[in-house]
mmCIF file of C-alpha atoms in Angstrom:
data_model
loop_
_atom_site.group_PDB
_atom_site.id
_atom_site.type_symbol
_atom_site.label_atom_id
_atom_site.label_comp_id
_atom_site.label_asym_id
_atom_site.label_seq_id
_atom_site.Cartn_x
_atom_site.Cartn_y
_atom_site.Cartn_z
ATOM 1 C CA MET A 1 32.415 35.752 50.086
ATOM 2 C CA ALA A 2 32.455 34.016 46.682
ATOM 3 C CA SER A 3 35.020 35.220 44.172
ATOM 4 C CA ARG A 4 33.792 37.061 41.061
ATOM 5 C CA PRO A 5 34.759 34.179 38.641
ATOM 6 C CA CYS A 6 32.789 31.698 40.754
ATOM 7 C CA LEU A 7 29.765 34.024 40.777
ATOM 8 C CA TYR A 8 29.902 34.348 36.972
ATOM 9 C CA ALA A 9 30.063 30.542 36.622
ATOM 10 C CA PHE A 10 27.038 30.136 38.895
ATOM 11 C CA LEU A 11 25.004 32.681 36.927
ATOM 12 C CA LEU A 12 25.913 30.981 33.624
ATOM 13 C CA LEU A 13 24.780 27.630 35.016
ATOM 14 C CA LEU A 14 21.407 29.132 35.989
ATOM 15 C CA ALA A 15 21.020 30.738 32.584
ATOM 16 C CA PHE A 16 21.548 27.475 30.726
ATOM 17 C CA GLN A 17 19.522 25.242 33.075
ATOM 18 C CA PRO A 18 16.125 25.606 31.280
ATOM 19 C CA THR A 19 17.719 24.737 27.948
ATOM 20 C CA MET A 20 19.344 21.643 29.432
ATOM 21 C CA ILE A 21 16.021 20.450 30.823
ATOM 22 C CA LYS A 22 14.322 20.945 27.460
ATOM 23 C CA VAL A 23 16.989 18.972 25.593
ATOM 24 C CA ASN A 24 16.649 15.989 27.954
ATOM 25 C CA THR A 25 12.865 15.790 27.628
ATOM 26 C CA VAL A 26 11.773 12.641 25.767
ATOM 27 C CA SER A 27 8.268 12.288 24.405
ATOM 28 C CA LEU A 28 6.710 8.894 25.082
ATOM 29 C CA PRO A 29 4.529 7.066 22.560
ATOM 30 C CA PRO A 30 0.817 6.847 23.401
ATOM 31 C CA PRO A 31 -0.109 4.082 25.903
ATOM 32 C CA GLU A 32 -1.456 1.733 23.218
ATOM 33 C CA CYS A 33 1.928 1.790 21.456
ATOM 34 C CA ARG A 34 4.219 1.288 24.451
ATOM 35 C CA PRO A 35 5.955 -2.068 25.062
ATOM 36 C CA GLU A 36 4.191 -4.350 27.516
ATOM 37 C CA VAL A 37 5.655 -4.921 30.975
ATOM 38 C CA ALA A 38 6.702 -8.558 30.982
ATOM 39 C CA SER A 39 9.473 -10.838 32.183
ATOM 40 C CA THR A 40 12.062 -12.283 29.825
ATOM 41 C CA LYS A 41 10.393 -15.694 30.088
ATOM 42 C CA GLU A 42 6.991 -14.216 29.217
ATOM 43 C CA LYS A 43 8.442 -12.477 26.165
ATOM 44 C CA PHE A 44 9.963 -15.731 24.961
ATOM 45 C CA GLU A 45 6.620 -17.489 25.507
ATOM 46 C CA PHE A 46 4.871 -14.942 23.309
ATOM 47 C CA LEU A 47 7.630 -15.216 20.722
ATOM 48 C CA LEU A 48 7.140 -18.979 20.455
ATOM 49 C CA ASN A 49 3.622 -18.474 19.071
ATOM 50 C CA LEU A 50 4.982 -16.440 16.163
ATOM 51 C CA LEU A 51 7.864 -18.834 15.606
ATOM 52 C CA ILE A 52 5.524 -21.850 15.513
ATOM 53 C CA LEU A 53 3.366 -20.058 12.934
ATOM 54 C CA LYS A 54 6.366 -19.496 10.695
ATOM 55 C CA ILE A 55 7.658 -23.063 10.996
ATOM 56 C CA GLU A 56 4.306 -24.730 10.372
ATOM 57 C CA LEU A 57 3.565 -22.480 7.398
ATOM 58 C CA PHE A 58 7.007 -22.899 5.820
ATOM 59 C CA LEU A 59 7.364 -26.655 6.289
ATOM 60 C CA ARG A 60 3.806 -27.674 5.462
ATOM 61 C CA SER A 61 3.780 -25.531 2.332
ATOM 62 C CA SER A 62 7.176 -26.765 1.105
ATOM 63 C CA VAL A 63 7.314 -30.453 2.107
ATOM 64 C CA GLY A 64 3.921 -31.205 3.676
ATOM 65 C CA ARG A 65 5.331 -31.852 7.169
ATOM 66 C CA GLY A 66 5.030 -30.074 10.530
ATOM 67 C CA ILE A 67 7.226 -29.548 13.582
ATOM 68 C CA ASN A 68 6.462 -32.896 15.197
ATOM 69 C CA ASP A 69 7.233 -34.719 11.944
ATOM 70 C CA ILE A 70 10.754 -33.260 12.028
ATOM 71 C CA SER A 71 11.397 -33.066 15.780
ATOM 72 C CA PRO A 72 8.900 -35.243 17.700
ATOM 73 C CA GLY A 73 7.979 -34.118 21.198
ATOM 74 C CA LEU A 74 8.999 -30.487 20.769
ATOM 75 C CA VAL A 75 5.444 -29.140 20.587
ATOM 76 C CA GLN A 76 1.982 -30.435 21.375
ATOM 77 C CA GLY A 77 -1.309 -29.196 20.029
ATOM 78 C CA PRO A 78 -3.776 -29.129 17.162
ATOM 79 C CA VAL A 79 -2.750 -29.547 13.547
ATOM 80 C CA PRO A 80 -3.100 -26.205 11.713
ATOM 81 C CA ILE A 81 -6.329 -25.617 9.832
ATOM 82 C CA GLY A 82 -6.082 -25.491 6.042
ATOM 83 C CA ALA A 83 -2.383 -26.262 5.567
ATOM 84 C CA ALA A 84 -1.406 -27.398 2.069
ATOM 85 C CA VAL A 85 1.662 -27.998 -0.073
ATOM 86 C CA ALA A 86 2.078 -24.856 -2.156
ATOM 87 C CA ASN A 87 2.602 -24.782 -5.909
ATOM 88 C CA LEU A 88 6.137 -23.374 -5.673
ATOM 89 C CA ASP A 89 8.964 -23.365 -8.154
ATOM 90 C CA ASN A 90 11.815 -25.672 -7.107
ATOM 91 C CA ASP A 91 14.236 -22.939 -6.043
ATOM 92 C CA THR A 92 11.671 -21.230 -3.826
ATOM 93 C CA ARG A 93 10.595 -24.569 -2.338
ATOM 94 C CA LYS A 94 14.178 -25.301 -1.266
ATOM 95 C CA ILE A 95 14.536 -21.839 0.301
ATOM 96 C CA ILE A 96 11.271 -22.110 2.234
ATOM 97 C CA GLU A 97 12.117 -25.603 3.486
ATOM 98 C CA GLU A 98 15.568 -24.434 4.627
ATOM 99 C CA PHE A 99 14.166 -21.484 6.555
ATOM 100 C CA GLY A 100 11.510 -23.666 8.180
ATOM 101 C CA LEU A 101 14.039 -26.285 9.287
ATOM 102 C CA ALA A 102 16.387 -23.637 10.668
ATOM 103 C CA SER A 103 13.582 -22.214 12.794
ATOM 104 C CA ILE A 104 13.072 -25.607 14.449
ATOM 105 C CA GLY A 105 16.600 -25.189 15.794
ATOM 106 C CA HIS A 106 15.634 -21.741 17.081
ATOM 107 C CA LEU A 107 12.538 -23.177 18.734
ATOM 108 C CA ARG A 108 14.538 -25.899 20.459
ATOM 109 C CA VAL A 109 17.241 -23.615 21.805
ATOM 110 C CA ILE A 110 14.689 -21.065 23.090
ATOM 111 C CA ILE A 111 12.937 -23.830 25.021
ATOM 112 C CA ASN A 112 16.237 -25.038 26.506
ATOM 113 C CA THR A 113 17.592 -21.587 27.383
ATOM 114 C CA SER A 114 14.486 -19.847 28.745
ATOM 115 C CA LEU A 115 13.531 -22.531 31.311
ATOM 116 C CA LEU A 116 10.495 -23.657 29.337
ATOM 117 C CA HIS A 117 9.658 -27.323 29.020
ATOM 118 C CA ALA A 118 8.847 -29.414 25.959
ATOM 119 C CA PRO A 119 6.376 -30.186 24.635
ATOM 120 C CA ILE A 120 5.392 -26.548 24.166
ATOM 121 C CA PRO A 121 1.642 -26.033 23.676
ATOM 122 C CA MET A 122 0.801 -24.971 20.135
ATOM 123 C CA PRO A 123 -1.820 -22.343 19.456
ATOM 124 C CA LEU A 124 -4.540 -23.240 17.000
ATOM 125 C CA LEU A 125 -3.401 -21.863 13.649
ATOM 126 C CA ASP A 126 -5.627 -21.151 10.693
ATOM 127 C CA ILE A 127 -3.366 -20.973 7.659
ATOM 128 C CA SER A 128 -6.133 -21.762 5.213
ATOM 129 C CA PRO A 129 -6.711 -19.674 2.093
ATOM 130 C CA GLN A 130 -9.894 -18.407 3.780
ATOM 131 C CA ALA A 131 -7.952 -16.954 6.714
ATOM 132 C CA TYR A 132 -5.458 -15.135 4.490
ATOM 133 C CA ASN A 133 -8.275 -14.041 2.251
ATOM 134 C CA ILE A 134 -9.722 -12.008 5.146
ATOM 135 C CA PHE A 135 -6.626 -9.821 5.060
ATOM 136 C CA LEU A 136 -6.696 -9.426 1.286
ATOM 137 C CA THR A 137 -10.422 -8.702 1.311
ATOM 138 C CA ILE A 138 -9.833 -5.808 3.693
ATOM 139 C CA ILE A 139 -6.924 -4.535 1.590
ATOM 140 C CA LEU A 140 -8.725 -4.646 -1.731
ATOM 141 C CA ASN A 141 -12.293 -4.130 -0.530
ATOM 142 C CA ASP A 142 -13.202 -7.012 -2.837
ATOM 143 C CA THR A 143 -15.304 -9.920 -1.590
ATOM 144 C CA LYS A 144 -15.661 -11.578 -4.994
ATOM 145 C CA THR A 145 -12.045 -12.447 -5.793
ATOM 146 C CA SER A 146 -10.367 -15.092 -3.616
ATOM 147 C CA TYR A 147 -6.706 -15.170 -2.642
ATOM 148 C CA ASN A 148 -4.961 -18.535 -2.245
ATOM 149 C CA PRO A 149 -1.410 -18.333 -0.844
ATOM 150 C CA TYR A 150 -0.712 -21.899 -2.003
ATOM 151 C CA ALA A 151 -1.703 -21.330 -5.636
ATOM 152 C CA ASN A 152 1.670 -20.098 -6.934
ATOM 153 C CA THR A 153 5.047 -18.737 -5.888
ATOM 154 C CA ASN A 154 4.068 -15.059 -6.128
ATOM 155 C CA SER A 155 1.042 -15.567 -3.884
ATOM 156 C CA PHE A 156 2.907 -17.669 -1.326
ATOM 157 C CA LEU A 157 5.777 -15.221 -0.895
ATOM 158 C CA PHE A 158 3.315 -12.701 0.554
ATOM 159 C CA ALA A 159 2.304 -15.148 3.286
ATOM 160 C CA ALA A 160 5.959 -16.029 3.935
ATOM 161 C CA VAL A 161 7.059 -12.386 4.269
ATOM 162 C CA PHE A 162 4.022 -11.759 6.498
ATOM 163 C CA ALA A 163 5.179 -14.433 8.993
ATOM 164 C CA SER A 164 8.831 -13.414 8.934
ATOM 165 C CA SER A 165 8.027 -9.722 9.354
ATOM 166 C CA PHE A 166 6.260 -10.196 12.702
ATOM 167 C CA LEU A 167 9.146 -12.196 14.091
ATOM 168 C CA LYS A 168 11.743 -9.644 13.019
ATOM 169 C CA GLN A 169 9.731 -6.731 14.420
ATOM 170 C CA TYR A 170 9.049 -8.464 17.738
ATOM 171 C CA TYR A 171 12.729 -9.376 18.124
ATOM 172 C CA ALA A 172 13.617 -5.712 17.582
ATOM 173 C CA GLY A 173 10.986 -4.652 20.110
ATOM 174 C CA ILE A 174 12.042 -6.905 22.997
ATOM 175 C CA MET A 175 15.806 -7.089 22.509
ATOM 176 C CA PRO A 176 16.706 -4.019 24.640
ATOM 177 C CA SER A 177 14.740 -5.342 27.639
ATOM 178 C CA ILE A 178 15.886 -8.979 27.709
ATOM 179 C CA ILE A 179 17.569 -9.843 31.026
ATOM 180 C CA GLY A 180 20.410 -12.357 31.239
ATOM 181 C CA ASN A 181 23.575 -12.696 29.161
ATOM 182 C CA ASP A 182 22.658 -16.101 27.775
ATOM 183 C CA GLU A 183 19.167 -14.926 26.865
ATOM 184 C CA ARG A 184 20.426 -11.751 25.148
ATOM 185 C CA GLN A 185 23.045 -13.678 23.203
ATOM 186 C CA LEU A 186 20.439 -16.228 22.139
ATOM 187 C CA LEU A 187 17.968 -13.607 20.978
ATOM 188 C CA SER A 188 20.660 -11.681 19.109
ATOM 189 C CA GLY A 189 21.725 -14.780 17.200
ATOM 190 C CA ILE A 190 18.169 -15.704 16.212
ATOM 191 C CA ALA A 191 17.192 -12.123 15.383
ATOM 192 C CA LEU A 192 20.164 -11.703 13.043
ATOM 193 C CA TYR A 193 19.233 -14.917 11.261
ATOM 194 C CA GLU A 194 15.585 -13.830 10.939
ATOM 195 C CA ALA A 195 16.637 -10.458 9.552
ATOM 196 C CA GLY A 196 18.520 -12.375 6.857
ATOM 197 C CA VAL A 197 15.429 -14.503 6.140
ATOM 198 C CA PHE A 198 13.229 -11.437 5.859
ATOM 199 C CA GLY A 199 15.700 -9.715 3.517
ATOM 200 C CA ALA A 200 16.005 -12.798 1.318
ATOM 201 C CA LEU A 201 12.223 -13.187 1.031
ATOM 202 C CA ARG A 202 11.714 -9.511 0.264
ATOM 203 C CA ALA A 203 14.427 -9.768 -2.398
ATOM 204 C CA GLU A 204 12.511 -12.695 -3.931
ATOM 205 C CA LEU A 205 9.388 -10.524 -4.008
ATOM 206 C CA ASN A 206 11.328 -7.602 -5.435
ATOM 207 C CA ALA A 207 12.550 -9.763 -8.325
ATOM 208 C CA ARG A 208 8.848 -10.124 -9.198
ATOM 209 C CA VAL A 209 7.863 -6.535 -8.409
ATOM 210 C CA ASN A 210 6.211 -5.880 -11.783
ATOM 211 C CA LEU A 211 4.502 -9.260 -12.115
ATOM 212 C CA THR A 212 0.824 -9.727 -11.242
ATOM 213 C CA VAL A 213 -0.481 -11.835 -8.372
ATOM 214 C CA PRO A 214 -3.220 -14.058 -9.854
ATOM 215 C CA PRO A 215 -6.177 -13.769 -9.745
ATOM 216 C CA PHE A 216 -5.719 -10.035 -9.116
ATOM 217 C CA ASN A 217 -4.679 -7.380 -11.573
ATOM 218 C CA PHE A 218 -2.340 -5.845 -9.001
ATOM 219 C CA THR A 219 1.411 -6.196 -9.367
ATOM 220 C CA VAL A 220 3.578 -7.554 -6.567
ATOM 221 C CA GLY A 221 4.801 -3.997 -5.899
ATOM 222 C CA ASN A 222 1.257 -2.613 -5.654
ATOM 223 C CA LEU A 223 0.175 -5.349 -3.288
ATOM 224 C CA THR A 224 3.152 -4.897 -0.942
ATOM 225 C CA ASN A 225 2.269 -1.204 -0.631
ATOM 226 C CA LEU A 226 -1.405 -1.924 0.044
ATOM 227 C CA SER A 227 -0.682 -4.671 2.586
ATOM 228 C CA ALA A 228 1.801 -2.407 4.415
ATOM 229 C CA GLN A 229 -0.816 0.333 4.639
ATOM 230 C CA LEU A 230 -3.328 -2.087 6.149
ATOM 231 C CA ALA A 231 -0.819 -3.483 8.661
ATOM 232 C CA ASN A 232 -0.042 0.053 9.825
ATOM 233 C CA GLN A 233 -3.739 0.873 10.035
ATOM 234 C CA LEU A 234 -4.576 -2.232 12.089
ATOM 235 C CA ALA A 235 -1.589 -1.816 14.439
ATOM 236 C CA GLY A 236 -2.403 1.854 15.010
ATOM 237 C CA CYS A 237 1.120 3.015 15.858
ATOM 238 C CA GLY A 238 2.369 4.824 12.775
ATOM 239 C CA VAL A 239 4.339 3.616 9.762
ATOM 240 C CA LYS A 240 6.289 0.458 10.582
ATOM 241 C CA ASP A 241 5.545 -1.582 7.473
ATOM 242 C CA GLU A 242 6.418 -0.403 3.973
ATOM 243 C CA GLY A 243 6.010 -1.713 0.451
ATOM 244 C CA LEU A 244 8.738 -2.500 -2.060
ATOM 245 C CA ILE A 245 8.307 0.844 -3.826
ATOM 246 C CA VAL A 246 8.048 4.031 -1.774
ATOM 247 C CA PRO A 247 8.154 7.794 -2.367
ATOM 248 C CA LEU A 248 11.666 9.251 -2.239
ATOM 249 C CA GLN A 249 10.977 10.859 1.134
ATOM 250 C CA LEU A 250 10.565 7.360 2.620
ATOM 251 C CA GLY A 251 13.525 5.798 0.804
ATOM 252 C CA ALA A 252 17.021 5.451 2.262
ATOM 253 C CA GLU A 253 18.491 8.944 2.670
ATOM 254 C CA ASN A 254 15.572 10.260 0.584
ATOM 255 C CA ARG A 255 17.426 9.150 -2.535
ATOM 256 C CA THR A 256 15.764 5.912 -3.635
ATOM 257 C CA SER A 257 12.284 4.551 -4.171
ATOM 258 C CA SER A 258 13.544 0.959 -3.924
ATOM 259 C CA ASN A 259 12.707 -0.448 -0.504
ATOM 260 C CA ILE A 260 13.673 -4.109 -0.207
ATOM 261 C CA VAL A 261 14.497 -3.802 3.509
ATOM 262 C CA PRO A 262 12.216 -1.253 5.225
ATOM 263 C CA GLY A 263 13.629 1.058 7.870
ATOM 264 C CA ASP A 264 12.979 4.327 9.660
ATOM 265 C CA VAL A 265 14.472 7.730 8.790
ATOM 266 C CA ASN A 266 17.916 6.388 9.724
ATOM 267 C CA SER A 267 17.240 2.977 8.129
ATOM 268 C CA LEU A 268 16.955 1.318 11.540
ATOM 269 C CA ALA A 269 14.705 -1.739 11.811
ATOM 270 C CA TYR A 270 11.120 -1.125 12.872
ATOM 271 C CA ALA A 271 9.987 -2.638 16.174
ATOM 272 C CA ARG A 272 6.490 -3.688 17.193
ATOM 273 C CA SER A 273 5.013 -4.545 20.578
ATOM 274 C CA ALA A 274 3.021 -7.697 21.262
ATOM 275 C CA ARG A 275 -0.273 -5.781 21.103
ATOM 276 C CA GLU A 276 0.569 -4.210 17.747
ATOM 277 C CA ILE A 277 1.270 -7.640 16.288
ATOM 278 C CA LEU A 278 -1.929 -9.084 17.756
ATOM 279 C CA ARG A 279 -4.010 -6.320 16.185
ATOM 280 C CA ILE A 280 -2.601 -7.282 12.780
ATOM 281 C CA VAL A 281 -2.612 -11.097 12.920
ATOM 282 C CA PHE A 282 -6.148 -11.105 14.341
ATOM 283 C CA THR A 283 -7.170 -8.730 11.486
ATOM 284 C CA THR A 284 -9.459 -7.063 14.027
ATOM 285 C CA GLY A 285 -7.344 -4.070 15.048
ATOM 286 C CA ASN A 286 -7.941 -5.206 18.647
ATOM 287 C CA ALA A 287 -5.371 -7.186 20.659
ATOM 288 C CA THR A 288 -8.092 -8.779 22.786
ATOM 289 C CA ARG A 289 -10.336 -9.962 19.931
ATOM 290 C CA PRO A 290 -8.876 -13.096 18.293
ATOM 291 C CA GLY A 291 -9.381 -13.987 14.664
ATOM 292 C CA GLY A 292 -7.480 -14.396 11.426
ATOM 293 C CA ILE A 293 -4.469 -16.708 11.685
ATOM 294 C CA PHE A 294 -4.937 -17.207 15.455
ATOM 295 C CA PRO A 295 -8.696 -17.878 15.787
ATOM 296 C CA ARG A 296 -8.425 -18.850 19.484
ATOM 297 C CA GLY A 297 -5.666 -16.460 20.441
ATOM 298 C CA LEU A 298 -2.133 -17.232 21.608
ATOM 299 C CA ASN A 299 -0.527 -19.127 24.478
ATOM 300 C CA GLY A 300 1.497 -17.718 27.352
ATOM 301 C CA ALA A 301 1.247 -15.449 30.400
ATOM 302 C CA LEU A 302 1.765 -12.182 28.491
ATOM 303 C CA TYR A 303 -1.158 -12.848 26.163
ATOM 304 C CA ARG A 304 -3.386 -13.877 29.093
ATOM 305 C CA ARG A 305 -2.528 -10.636 30.898
ATOM 306 C CA ILE A 306 -3.351 -8.582 27.808
ATOM 307 C CA LEU A 307 -6.777 -10.253 27.811
ATOM 308 C CA THR A 308 -7.340 -9.880 31.557
ATOM 309 C CA LEU A 309 -6.399 -6.202 31.643
ATOM 310 C CA LYS A 310 -8.220 -5.574 28.369
ATOM 311 C CA LEU A 311 -5.140 -3.994 26.832
ATOM 312 C CA SER A 312 -6.557 -3.714 23.344
#
């Protein structure tokens, strides 16, 4: 027969069991916001599309050269539509060139580490003013005024932050699921660098927060808030993009409206899945309907599976 102390312990365990079960329950995000099931190689393949976009945009706008001009044989594919040398001030031009060149190193080491083979196929990119203007037209509901990211430094920094933001958010999204010590170490090193790039570019925008973005009457701060709202709307998975000026309840520790580096309630980096990013860059709100900067979609097995399974 059990002793009385043992019986008391058993009854206490039963009494607290429901509470323990409730505490351990974790609510999952809706299906359209969950990370895709994919291998490490497939995630790197998808990542390369976003990295190529950033490199081509940064280098062609700063020095008028692309990936194959700097590192021949690394990629193979069509020349981006609408690329142009941007009208940047000298300091910004040097920064953009540096970040573009550094990302070529990232591209090369990803190819070597993740068992991919050069030349990597390039997606067709449309980085013309017309493609970016689609996004701004939706934001401002204005079809009469045209946006040209190459016209001046203020305008270009929006396009630059746009490209860096997707990379940073995708790194954050896939990092916990990457298999292999070498692969995790590689991704960590690149992700930390990209976080620095994103912070530096946002700081450049913040230094201009009260200046207008010609030809619009909006200030840089206004436009970052509007573009963040649209990105969140297109992605459909809550607030993961934020402008440079936010209400106190969204600022760090609810004590500041300054928001150079966006973060969640604990100031942790926001993460996005592949489908969330596709909904934004396509400007269609649908991961299976290409458009915008990637008019023919992306390369890689993960993107093909999203299309085949109609995972919009």
